[in-house]
Coordinates of C-alpha atoms in Angstrom, one line a residue:
Chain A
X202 CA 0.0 0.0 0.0
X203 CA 1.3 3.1 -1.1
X204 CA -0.1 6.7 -1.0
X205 CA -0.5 6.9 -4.6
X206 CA -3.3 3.7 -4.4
X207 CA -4.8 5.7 -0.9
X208 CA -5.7 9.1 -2.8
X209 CA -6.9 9.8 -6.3
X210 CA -5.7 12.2 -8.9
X211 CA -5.7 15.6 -8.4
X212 CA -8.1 17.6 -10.0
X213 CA -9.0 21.4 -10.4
X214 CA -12.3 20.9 -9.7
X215 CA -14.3 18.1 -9.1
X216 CA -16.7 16.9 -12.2
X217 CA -20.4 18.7 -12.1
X218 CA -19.1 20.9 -9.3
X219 CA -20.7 18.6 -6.3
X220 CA -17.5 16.7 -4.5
X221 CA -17.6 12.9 -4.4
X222 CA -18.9 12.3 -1.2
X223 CA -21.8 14.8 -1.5
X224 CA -22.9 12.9 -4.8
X225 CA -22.5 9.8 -3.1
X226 CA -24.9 10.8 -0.6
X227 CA -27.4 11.9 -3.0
X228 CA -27.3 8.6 -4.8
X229 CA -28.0 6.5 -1.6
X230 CA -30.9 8.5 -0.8
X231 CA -32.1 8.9 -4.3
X232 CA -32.3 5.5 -4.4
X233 CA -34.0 4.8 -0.8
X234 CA -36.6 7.9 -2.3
X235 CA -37.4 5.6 -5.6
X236 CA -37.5 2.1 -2.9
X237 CA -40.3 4.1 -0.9
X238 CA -41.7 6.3 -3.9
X239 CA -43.2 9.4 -2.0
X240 CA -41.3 9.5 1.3
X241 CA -39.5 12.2 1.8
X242 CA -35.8 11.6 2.3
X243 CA -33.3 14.0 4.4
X244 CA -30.2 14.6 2.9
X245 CA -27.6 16.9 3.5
X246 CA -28.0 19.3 0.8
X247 CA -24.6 21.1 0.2
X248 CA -23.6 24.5 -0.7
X249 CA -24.0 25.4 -4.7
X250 CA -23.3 28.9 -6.1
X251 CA -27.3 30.1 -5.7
X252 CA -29.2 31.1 -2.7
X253 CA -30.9 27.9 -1.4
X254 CA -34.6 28.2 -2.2
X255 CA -34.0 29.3 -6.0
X256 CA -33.7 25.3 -7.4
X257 CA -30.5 24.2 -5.2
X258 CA -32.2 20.5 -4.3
X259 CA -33.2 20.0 -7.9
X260 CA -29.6 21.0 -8.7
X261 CA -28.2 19.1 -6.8
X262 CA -30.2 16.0 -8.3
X263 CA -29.2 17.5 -11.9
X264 CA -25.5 17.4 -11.0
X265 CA -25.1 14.1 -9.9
X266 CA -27.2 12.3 -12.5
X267 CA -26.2 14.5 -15.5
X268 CA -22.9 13.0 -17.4
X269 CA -21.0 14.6 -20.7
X270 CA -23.6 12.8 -22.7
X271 CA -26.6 14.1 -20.9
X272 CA -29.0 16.5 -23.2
X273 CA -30.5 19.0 -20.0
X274 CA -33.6 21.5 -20.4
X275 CA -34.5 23.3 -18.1
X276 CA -37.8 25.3 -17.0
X277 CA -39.0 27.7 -15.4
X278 CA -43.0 28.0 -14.7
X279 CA -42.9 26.4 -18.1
X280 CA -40.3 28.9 -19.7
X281 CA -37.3 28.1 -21.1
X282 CA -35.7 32.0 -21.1
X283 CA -36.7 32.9 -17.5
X284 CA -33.5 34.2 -15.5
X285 CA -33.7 31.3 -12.9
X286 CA -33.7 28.8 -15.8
X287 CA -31.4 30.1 -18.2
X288 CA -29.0 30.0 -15.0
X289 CA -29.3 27.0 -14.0
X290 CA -28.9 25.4 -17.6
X291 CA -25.8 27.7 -18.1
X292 CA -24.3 26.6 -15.0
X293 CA -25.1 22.9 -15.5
X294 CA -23.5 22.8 -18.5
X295 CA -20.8 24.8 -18.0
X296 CA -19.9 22.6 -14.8
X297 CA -20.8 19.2 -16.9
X298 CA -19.9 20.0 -20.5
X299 CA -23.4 18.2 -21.2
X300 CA -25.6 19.8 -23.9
X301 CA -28.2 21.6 -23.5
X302 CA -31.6 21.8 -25.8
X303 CA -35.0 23.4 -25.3
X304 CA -36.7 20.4 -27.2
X305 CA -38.7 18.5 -24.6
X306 CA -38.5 15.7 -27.2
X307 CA -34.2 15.6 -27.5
X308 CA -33.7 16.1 -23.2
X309 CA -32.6 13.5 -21.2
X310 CA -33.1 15.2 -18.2
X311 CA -35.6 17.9 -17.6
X312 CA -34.9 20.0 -14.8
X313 CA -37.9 21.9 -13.4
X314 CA -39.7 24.5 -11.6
X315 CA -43.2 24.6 -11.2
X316 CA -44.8 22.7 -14.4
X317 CA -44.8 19.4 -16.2
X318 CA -43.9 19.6 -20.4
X319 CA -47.3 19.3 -22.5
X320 CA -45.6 16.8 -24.2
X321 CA -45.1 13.4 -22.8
X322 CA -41.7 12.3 -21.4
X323 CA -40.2 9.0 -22.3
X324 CA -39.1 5.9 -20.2
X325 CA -35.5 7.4 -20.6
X326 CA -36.3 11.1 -19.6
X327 CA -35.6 11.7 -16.2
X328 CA -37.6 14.4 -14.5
X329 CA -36.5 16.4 -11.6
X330 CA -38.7 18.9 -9.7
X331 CA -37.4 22.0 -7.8
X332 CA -39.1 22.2 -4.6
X333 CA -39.9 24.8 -2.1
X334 CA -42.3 22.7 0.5
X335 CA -41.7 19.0 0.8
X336 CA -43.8 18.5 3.3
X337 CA -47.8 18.5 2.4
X338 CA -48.7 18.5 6.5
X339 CA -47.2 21.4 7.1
X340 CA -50.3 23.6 6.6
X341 CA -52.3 21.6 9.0
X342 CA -49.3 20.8 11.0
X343 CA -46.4 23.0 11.8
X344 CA -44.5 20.6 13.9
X345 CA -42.0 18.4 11.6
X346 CA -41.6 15.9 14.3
X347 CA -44.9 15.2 14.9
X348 CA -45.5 15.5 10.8
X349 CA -43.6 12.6 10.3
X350 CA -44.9 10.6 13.1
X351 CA -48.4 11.2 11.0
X352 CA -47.0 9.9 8.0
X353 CA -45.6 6.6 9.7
X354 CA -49.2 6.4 10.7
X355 CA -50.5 7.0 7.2
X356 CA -52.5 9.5 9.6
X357 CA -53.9 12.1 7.1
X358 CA -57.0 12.9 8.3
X359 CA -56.2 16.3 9.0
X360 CA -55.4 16.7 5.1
X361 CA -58.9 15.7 4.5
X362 CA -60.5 17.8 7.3
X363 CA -58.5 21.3 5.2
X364 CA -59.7 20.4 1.7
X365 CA -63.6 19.6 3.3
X366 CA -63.0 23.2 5.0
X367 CA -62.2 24.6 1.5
X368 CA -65.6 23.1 0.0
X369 CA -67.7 24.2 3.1
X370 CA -66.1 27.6 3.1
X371 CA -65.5 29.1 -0.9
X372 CA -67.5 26.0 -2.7
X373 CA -64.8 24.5 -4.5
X374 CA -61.2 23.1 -3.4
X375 CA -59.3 26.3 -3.0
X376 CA -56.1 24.3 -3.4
X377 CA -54.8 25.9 -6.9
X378 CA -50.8 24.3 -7.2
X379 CA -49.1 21.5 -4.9
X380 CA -52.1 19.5 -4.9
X381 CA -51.6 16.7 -2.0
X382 CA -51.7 13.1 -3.5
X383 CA -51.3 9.7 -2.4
X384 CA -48.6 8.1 -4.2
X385 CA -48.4 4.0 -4.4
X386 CA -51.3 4.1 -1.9
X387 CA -49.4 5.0 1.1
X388 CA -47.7 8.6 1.6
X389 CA -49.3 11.6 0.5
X390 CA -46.6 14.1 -0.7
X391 CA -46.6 17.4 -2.6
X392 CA -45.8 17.4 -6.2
X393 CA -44.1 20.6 -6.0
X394 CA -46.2 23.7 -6.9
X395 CA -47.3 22.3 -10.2
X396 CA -50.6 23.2 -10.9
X397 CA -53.5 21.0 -11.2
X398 CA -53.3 20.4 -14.4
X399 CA -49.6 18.5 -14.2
X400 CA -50.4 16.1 -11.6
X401 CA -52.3 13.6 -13.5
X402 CA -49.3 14.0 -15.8
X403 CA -47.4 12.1 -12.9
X404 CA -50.2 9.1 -12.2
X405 CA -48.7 6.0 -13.9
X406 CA -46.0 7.6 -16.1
X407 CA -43.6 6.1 -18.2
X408 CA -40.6 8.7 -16.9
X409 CA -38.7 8.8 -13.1
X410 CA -40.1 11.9 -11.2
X411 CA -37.1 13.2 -9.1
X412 CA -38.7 15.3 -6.1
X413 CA -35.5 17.5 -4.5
X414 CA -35.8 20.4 -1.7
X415 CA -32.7 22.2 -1.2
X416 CA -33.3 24.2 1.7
X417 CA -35.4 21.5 3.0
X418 CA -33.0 19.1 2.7
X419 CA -35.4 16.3 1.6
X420 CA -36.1 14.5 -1.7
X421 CA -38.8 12.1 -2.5
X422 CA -39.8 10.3 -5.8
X423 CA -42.6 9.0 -8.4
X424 CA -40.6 5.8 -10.2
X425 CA -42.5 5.2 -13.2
X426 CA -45.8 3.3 -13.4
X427 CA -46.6 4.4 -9.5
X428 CA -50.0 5.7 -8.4
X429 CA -50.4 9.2 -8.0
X430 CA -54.0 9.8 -7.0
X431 CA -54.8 13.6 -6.0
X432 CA -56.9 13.5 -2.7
X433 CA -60.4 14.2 -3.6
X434 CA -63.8 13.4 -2.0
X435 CA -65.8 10.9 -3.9
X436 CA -68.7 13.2 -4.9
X437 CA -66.5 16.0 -5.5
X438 CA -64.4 15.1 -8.5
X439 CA -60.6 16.2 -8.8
X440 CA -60.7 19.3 -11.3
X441 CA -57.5 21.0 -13.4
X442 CA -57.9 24.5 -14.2
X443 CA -60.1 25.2 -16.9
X444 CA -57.6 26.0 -19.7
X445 CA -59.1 23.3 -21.9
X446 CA -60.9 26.1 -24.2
X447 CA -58.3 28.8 -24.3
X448 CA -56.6 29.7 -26.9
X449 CA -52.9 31.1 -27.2
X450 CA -52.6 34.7 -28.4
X451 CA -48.9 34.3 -30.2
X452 CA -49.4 30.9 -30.9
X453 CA -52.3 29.6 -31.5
X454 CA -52.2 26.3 -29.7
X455 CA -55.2 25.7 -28.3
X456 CA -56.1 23.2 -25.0
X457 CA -52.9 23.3 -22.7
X458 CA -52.4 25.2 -19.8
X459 CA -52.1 28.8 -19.9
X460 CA -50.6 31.9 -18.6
X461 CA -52.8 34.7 -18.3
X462 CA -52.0 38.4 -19.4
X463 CA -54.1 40.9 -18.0
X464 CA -54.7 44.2 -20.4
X465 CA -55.2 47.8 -20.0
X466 CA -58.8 47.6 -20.9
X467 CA -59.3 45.2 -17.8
X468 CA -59.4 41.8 -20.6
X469 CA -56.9 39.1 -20.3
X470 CA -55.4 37.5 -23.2
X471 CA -53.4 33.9 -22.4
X472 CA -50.3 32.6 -23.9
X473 CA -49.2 28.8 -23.5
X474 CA -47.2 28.5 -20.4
X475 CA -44.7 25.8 -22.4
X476 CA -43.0 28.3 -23.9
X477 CA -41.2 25.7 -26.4
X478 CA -44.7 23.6 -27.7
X479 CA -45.5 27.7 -28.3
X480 CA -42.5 27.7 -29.8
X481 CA -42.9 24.4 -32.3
X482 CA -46.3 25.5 -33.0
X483 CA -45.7 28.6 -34.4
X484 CA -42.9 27.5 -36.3
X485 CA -45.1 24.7 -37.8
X486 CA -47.5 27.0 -38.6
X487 CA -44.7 29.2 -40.4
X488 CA -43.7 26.1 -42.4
X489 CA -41.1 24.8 -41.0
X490 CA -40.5 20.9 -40.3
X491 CA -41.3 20.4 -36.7
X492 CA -41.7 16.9 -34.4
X493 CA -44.2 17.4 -32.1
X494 CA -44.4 15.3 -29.8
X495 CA -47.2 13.3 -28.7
X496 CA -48.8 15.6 -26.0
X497 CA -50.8 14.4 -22.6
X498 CA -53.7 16.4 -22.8
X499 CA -55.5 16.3 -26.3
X500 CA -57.9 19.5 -27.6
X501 CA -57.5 20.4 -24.1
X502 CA -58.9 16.5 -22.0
X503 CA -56.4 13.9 -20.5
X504 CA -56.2 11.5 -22.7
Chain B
X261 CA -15.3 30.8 -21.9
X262 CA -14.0 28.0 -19.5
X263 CA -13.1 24.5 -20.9
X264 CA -16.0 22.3 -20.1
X265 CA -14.3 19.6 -17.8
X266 CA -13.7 16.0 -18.1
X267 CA -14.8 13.6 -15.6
X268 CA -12.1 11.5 -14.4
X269 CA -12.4 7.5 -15.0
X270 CA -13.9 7.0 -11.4
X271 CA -16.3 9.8 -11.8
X272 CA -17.9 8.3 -15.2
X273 CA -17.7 4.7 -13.5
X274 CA -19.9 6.1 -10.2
X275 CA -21.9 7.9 -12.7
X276 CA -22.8 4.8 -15.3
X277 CA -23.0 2.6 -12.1
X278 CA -25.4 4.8 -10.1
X279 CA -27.3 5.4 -13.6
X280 CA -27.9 1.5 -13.5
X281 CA -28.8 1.2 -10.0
X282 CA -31.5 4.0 -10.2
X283 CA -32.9 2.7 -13.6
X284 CA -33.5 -0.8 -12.4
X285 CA -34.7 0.1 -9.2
X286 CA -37.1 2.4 -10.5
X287 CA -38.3 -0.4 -13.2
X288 CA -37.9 -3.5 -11.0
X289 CA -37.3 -6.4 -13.2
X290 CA -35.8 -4.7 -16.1
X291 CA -32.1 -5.8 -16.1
X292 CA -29.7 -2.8 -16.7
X293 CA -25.6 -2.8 -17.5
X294 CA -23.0 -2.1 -15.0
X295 CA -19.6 -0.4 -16.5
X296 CA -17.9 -3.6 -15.3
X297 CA -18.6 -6.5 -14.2
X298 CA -18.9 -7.4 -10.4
X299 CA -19.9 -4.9 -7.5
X300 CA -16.8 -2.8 -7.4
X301 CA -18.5 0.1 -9.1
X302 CA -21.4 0.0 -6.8
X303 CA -19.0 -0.1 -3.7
X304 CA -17.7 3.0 -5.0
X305 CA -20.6 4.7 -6.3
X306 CA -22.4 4.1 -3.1
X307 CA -20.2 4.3 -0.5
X308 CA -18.2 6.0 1.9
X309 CA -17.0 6.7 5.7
X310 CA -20.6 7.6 6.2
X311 CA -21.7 4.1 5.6
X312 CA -22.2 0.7 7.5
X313 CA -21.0 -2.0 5.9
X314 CA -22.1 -6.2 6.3
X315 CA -19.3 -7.8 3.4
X316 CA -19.9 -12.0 3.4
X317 CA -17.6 -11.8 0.2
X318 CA -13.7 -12.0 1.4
X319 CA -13.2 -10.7 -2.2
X320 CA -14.8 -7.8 -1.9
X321 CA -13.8 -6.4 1.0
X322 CA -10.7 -4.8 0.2
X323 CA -12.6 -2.8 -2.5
X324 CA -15.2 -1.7 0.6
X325 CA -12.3 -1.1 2.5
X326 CA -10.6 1.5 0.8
X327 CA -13.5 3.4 0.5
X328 CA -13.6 3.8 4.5
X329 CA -16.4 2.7 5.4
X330 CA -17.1 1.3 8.6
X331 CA -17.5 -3.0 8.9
X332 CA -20.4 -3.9 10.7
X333 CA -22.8 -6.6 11.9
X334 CA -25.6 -7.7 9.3
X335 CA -28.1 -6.1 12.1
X336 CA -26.5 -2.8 12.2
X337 CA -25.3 -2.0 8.5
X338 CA -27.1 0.1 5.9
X339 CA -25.2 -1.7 2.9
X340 CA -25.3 -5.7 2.8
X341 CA -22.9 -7.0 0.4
X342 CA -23.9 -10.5 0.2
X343 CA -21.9 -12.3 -2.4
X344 CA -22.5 -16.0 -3.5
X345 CA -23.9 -17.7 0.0
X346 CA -26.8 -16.2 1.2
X347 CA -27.2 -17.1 4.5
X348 CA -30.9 -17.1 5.7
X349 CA -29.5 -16.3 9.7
X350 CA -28.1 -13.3 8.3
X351 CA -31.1 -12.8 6.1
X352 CA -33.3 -12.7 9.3
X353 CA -31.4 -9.8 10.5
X354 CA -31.0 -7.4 8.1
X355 CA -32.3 -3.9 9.2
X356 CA -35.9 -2.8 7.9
X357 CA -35.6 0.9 9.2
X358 CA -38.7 1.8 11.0
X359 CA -42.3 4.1 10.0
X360 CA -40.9 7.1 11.0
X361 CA -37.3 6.4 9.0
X362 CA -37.7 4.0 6.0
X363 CA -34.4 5.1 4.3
X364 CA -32.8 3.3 7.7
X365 CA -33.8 -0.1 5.6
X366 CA -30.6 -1.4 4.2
X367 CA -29.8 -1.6 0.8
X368 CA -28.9 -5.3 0.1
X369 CA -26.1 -6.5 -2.7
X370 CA -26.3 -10.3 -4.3
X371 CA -25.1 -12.3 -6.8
X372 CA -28.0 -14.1 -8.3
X373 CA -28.0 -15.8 -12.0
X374 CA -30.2 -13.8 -13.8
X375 CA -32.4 -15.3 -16.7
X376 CA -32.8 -18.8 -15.4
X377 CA -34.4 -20.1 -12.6
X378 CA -37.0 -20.4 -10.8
X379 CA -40.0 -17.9 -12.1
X380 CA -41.4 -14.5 -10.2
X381 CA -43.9 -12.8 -10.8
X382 CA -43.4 -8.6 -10.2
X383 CA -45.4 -6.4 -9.4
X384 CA -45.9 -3.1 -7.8
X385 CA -44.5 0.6 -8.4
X386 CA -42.5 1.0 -11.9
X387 CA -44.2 -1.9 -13.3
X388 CA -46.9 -1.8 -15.4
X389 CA -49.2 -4.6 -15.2
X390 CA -47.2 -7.4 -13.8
X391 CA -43.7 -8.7 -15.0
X392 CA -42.6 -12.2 -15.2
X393 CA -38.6 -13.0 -14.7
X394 CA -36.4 -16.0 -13.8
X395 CA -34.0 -15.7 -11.6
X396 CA -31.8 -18.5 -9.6
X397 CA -28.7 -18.9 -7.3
X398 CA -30.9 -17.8 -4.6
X399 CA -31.4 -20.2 -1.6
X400 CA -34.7 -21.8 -1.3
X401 CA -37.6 -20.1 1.0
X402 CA -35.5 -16.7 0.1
X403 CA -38.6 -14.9 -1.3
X404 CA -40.9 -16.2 1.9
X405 CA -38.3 -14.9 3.8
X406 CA -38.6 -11.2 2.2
X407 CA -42.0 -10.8 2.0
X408 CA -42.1 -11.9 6.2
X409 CA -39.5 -9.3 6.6
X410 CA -40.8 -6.4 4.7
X411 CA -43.9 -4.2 6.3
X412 CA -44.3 -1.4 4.0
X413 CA -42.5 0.8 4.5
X414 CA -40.4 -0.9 6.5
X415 CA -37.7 -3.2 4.6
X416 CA -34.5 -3.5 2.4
X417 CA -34.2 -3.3 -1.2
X418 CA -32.2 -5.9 -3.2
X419 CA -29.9 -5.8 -6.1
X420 CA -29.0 -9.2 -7.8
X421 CA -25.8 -8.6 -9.8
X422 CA -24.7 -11.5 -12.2
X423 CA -21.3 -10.4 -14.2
X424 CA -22.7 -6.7 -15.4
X425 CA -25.9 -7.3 -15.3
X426 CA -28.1 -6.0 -12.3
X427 CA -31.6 -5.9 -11.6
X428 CA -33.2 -4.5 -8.9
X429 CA -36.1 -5.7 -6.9
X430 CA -37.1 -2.6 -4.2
X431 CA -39.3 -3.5 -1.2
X432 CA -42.2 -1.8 -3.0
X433 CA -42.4 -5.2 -4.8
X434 CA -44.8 -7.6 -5.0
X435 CA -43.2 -11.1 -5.4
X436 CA -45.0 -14.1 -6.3
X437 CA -42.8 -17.4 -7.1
X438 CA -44.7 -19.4 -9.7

């Protein structure tokens, strides 16, 4: 035994900026996250060069998966050019040397905030969700020690008692993004503010779902072909935002989920929230040769 | 603009190696490659002075070793590296974790020939419908002995490495021996 076969190489920097041992950690709890698929798993959650809340635990995830040969996209509230996203892709592939694309259909991994693509992601995309709240007991309650105890009881009444308080209060479940849902009939879990629309996106899905919270320090994941079924009393059916008849003002695609513009006059126009499928459809409409991709929902209804 | 770096050759080894872990844990059944063959690369994708290891395989355990990780009992590590012999006493005492901390379950390495066998039927998270695979090597009563174990979401999850080949079987599982 000699030092030489005690330490590795030196190296300027390690490879996607996260050291060894922090990507090792990752990995063991990313796998212990996929073994129980929506329990939330503490890890340590190291430092990265952005203020923790701002996508650090999806980062995290991105770095450790993501390889030279990795295509990444990332997103942003469906955007592709917001600040927090154009970051975050700059800085993963400047740390990686992986590729980056905007295609939904050419990613490998799809890092994101806040929304689901419109179209569908493969068995060999990877998705990994920036999250701000992992934990969907906080509202009812505060106390993570006792939170946890509730979900080692499967105890959930309490989420049941806030959404029946919603209908017996406004009507209607005032819960717009994060809606709580059981995955693989056992922990209910938040799938990251996505809104309503997205989450049946998740129920039985041919990609991984990586759930990461950086300043939470917790991950959880949907594996593929898991349950994902949006708590919802049986004569009050689970509803997405009614987007299904709007149509996009630049665009023209019509039946995905929007984002809505309000005017001078008081009027709103909307504009697709996936800024790429905007994108592809207006080039397609321009002419050009483009592959979209087969999309979830269809003239605006899950198929 | 800064040169976009390399990875080194035990960087891109971790990498592939975790890449295969994660896919065939998250589609249970499905057999996915390992860079090489043998559980070297997991030992050192996985693990480090954080860990607790339980190493049956004398061949191994310089490679677990040198990554500084701590030897331990079967009833107190969070990695089990079984090797060839499976020995159902040591089975018995793997640890589950508990309700309030699944992620204590350990994570559980055998070799196991994989493609002939005896026939299971999987089902569960990541799998469809259901999915039928042969696997043998494993000592008899080994699946009754899991599904005693495991109380969801208490339990391990297993990996069955033959040469590169892995497939991963998490306690999420269904398991039916036809």
């Amino acid at each position: 035994m000699s030092l030489s076969s005690l330490t590795k190489d030196w190296e300027p920097m390690s490879y996607g900026f996260l050291d060894a041992s922090a990507k090792r950690e990752i990995r063991r709890k990313m796998l212990k996250a996929v073994a129980v698929p929506g329990c939330q798993m503490p890890y340590a959650s190291r430092e990265v060069p952005m203020a923790r809340g701002w996508g650090t635990g999806g980062l995290q995830v991105s770095l450790t998966l993501v390889n030279p040969k990795t295509t990444v996209k990332v997103i942003d509230q469906g955007a592709d050019d917001s600040v927090n996203a154009a970051s975050i892709r700059r800085f993963l592939a400047r740390v990686s040397g992986a590729p980056t694309t905007l295609d939904t259909l050419e990613a490998d991994l799809i890092q994101s905030r806040h929304r689901i693509p419109e179209e569908k992601l493969r068995a060999d995309q990877v998705l990994v969700l920036q999250v701000p709240n992992p934990e969907p007991l906080r509202p009812v309650q505060p106390n993570m020690s006792i939170a946890r105890q509730m979900h080692a009881d499967a105890d959930y009444g309490r989420m049941w008692l806030q959404l029946y308080e919603q209908i017996v209060r406004s009507g209607r479940v005032m819960q717009g993004a994060s809606y709580p849902s059981l995955v693989n009939g056992r922990h209910v879990m938040t799938p990251s503010p996505i809104p309503r629309w997205d989450v049946p996106k998740l129920h039985m899905a041919e990609h991984l779902t990586i759930l990461s919270a950086g300043r939470e320090k917790r991950l959880h994941a949907v594996p593929p072909f898991t349950r994902v079924e949006p708590l919802v009393f049986d004569d009050v059916p689970y509803k997405v935002e009614e987007h299904g008849e709007l149509i996009c003002g630049r665009s023209g695609a019509k039946g995905f989920f929007m984002n809505e513009i309000p005017q001078d006059d008081g009027t709103s126009t909307y504009e697709i929230s996936d800024s790429d499928y905007g994108v592809k459809t207006i080039r397609q409409a321009e002419g050009a040769q483009v592959h979209l991709g087969e999309t979830w929902y269809k003239n605006g209804e899950l198929s | 603009m800064l040169e976009a770096p390399i990875p080194s050759q035990n960087e891109s080894r971790a990498n592939q190696a975790f890449d295969a872990l994660l896919m065939s844990l998250s589609r249970p059944g499905d057999v996915q490659v390992l860079p090489v063959a043998g559980e070297q690369t997991i030992v050192e994708a996985l693990l480090d002075r954080e860990c607790r290891v339980y190493c049956a395989d004398p061949m191994l355990m310089p490679g677990v070793l040198a990554t500084g990780a701590m030897i331990a009992e079967a009833d107190a590590a969070d990695h089990v590296f079984f090797g060839n012999t499976i020995d159902p006493a040591t089975l018995a005492q793997i640890r589950v974790g508990s309700d309030l901390y699944p992620d204590d379950g350990a994570t559980v390495i055998l070799r196991a020939v994989l493609g002939s066998g005896p026939r299971l039927c999987l089902s569960g998270p990541g799998i469809e419908h259901t999915k039928e695979v042969s696997l043998g090597g494993l000592p008899s009563g080994f699946w009754e002995q899991r599904r005693e174990r495991i109380r969801y979401p208490m339990g391990f999850d297993l990996f069955f490495v033959d040469g590169d080949r892995v497939m991963g079987v998490p306690r999420s599982t269904q398991v039916e021996v036809l």
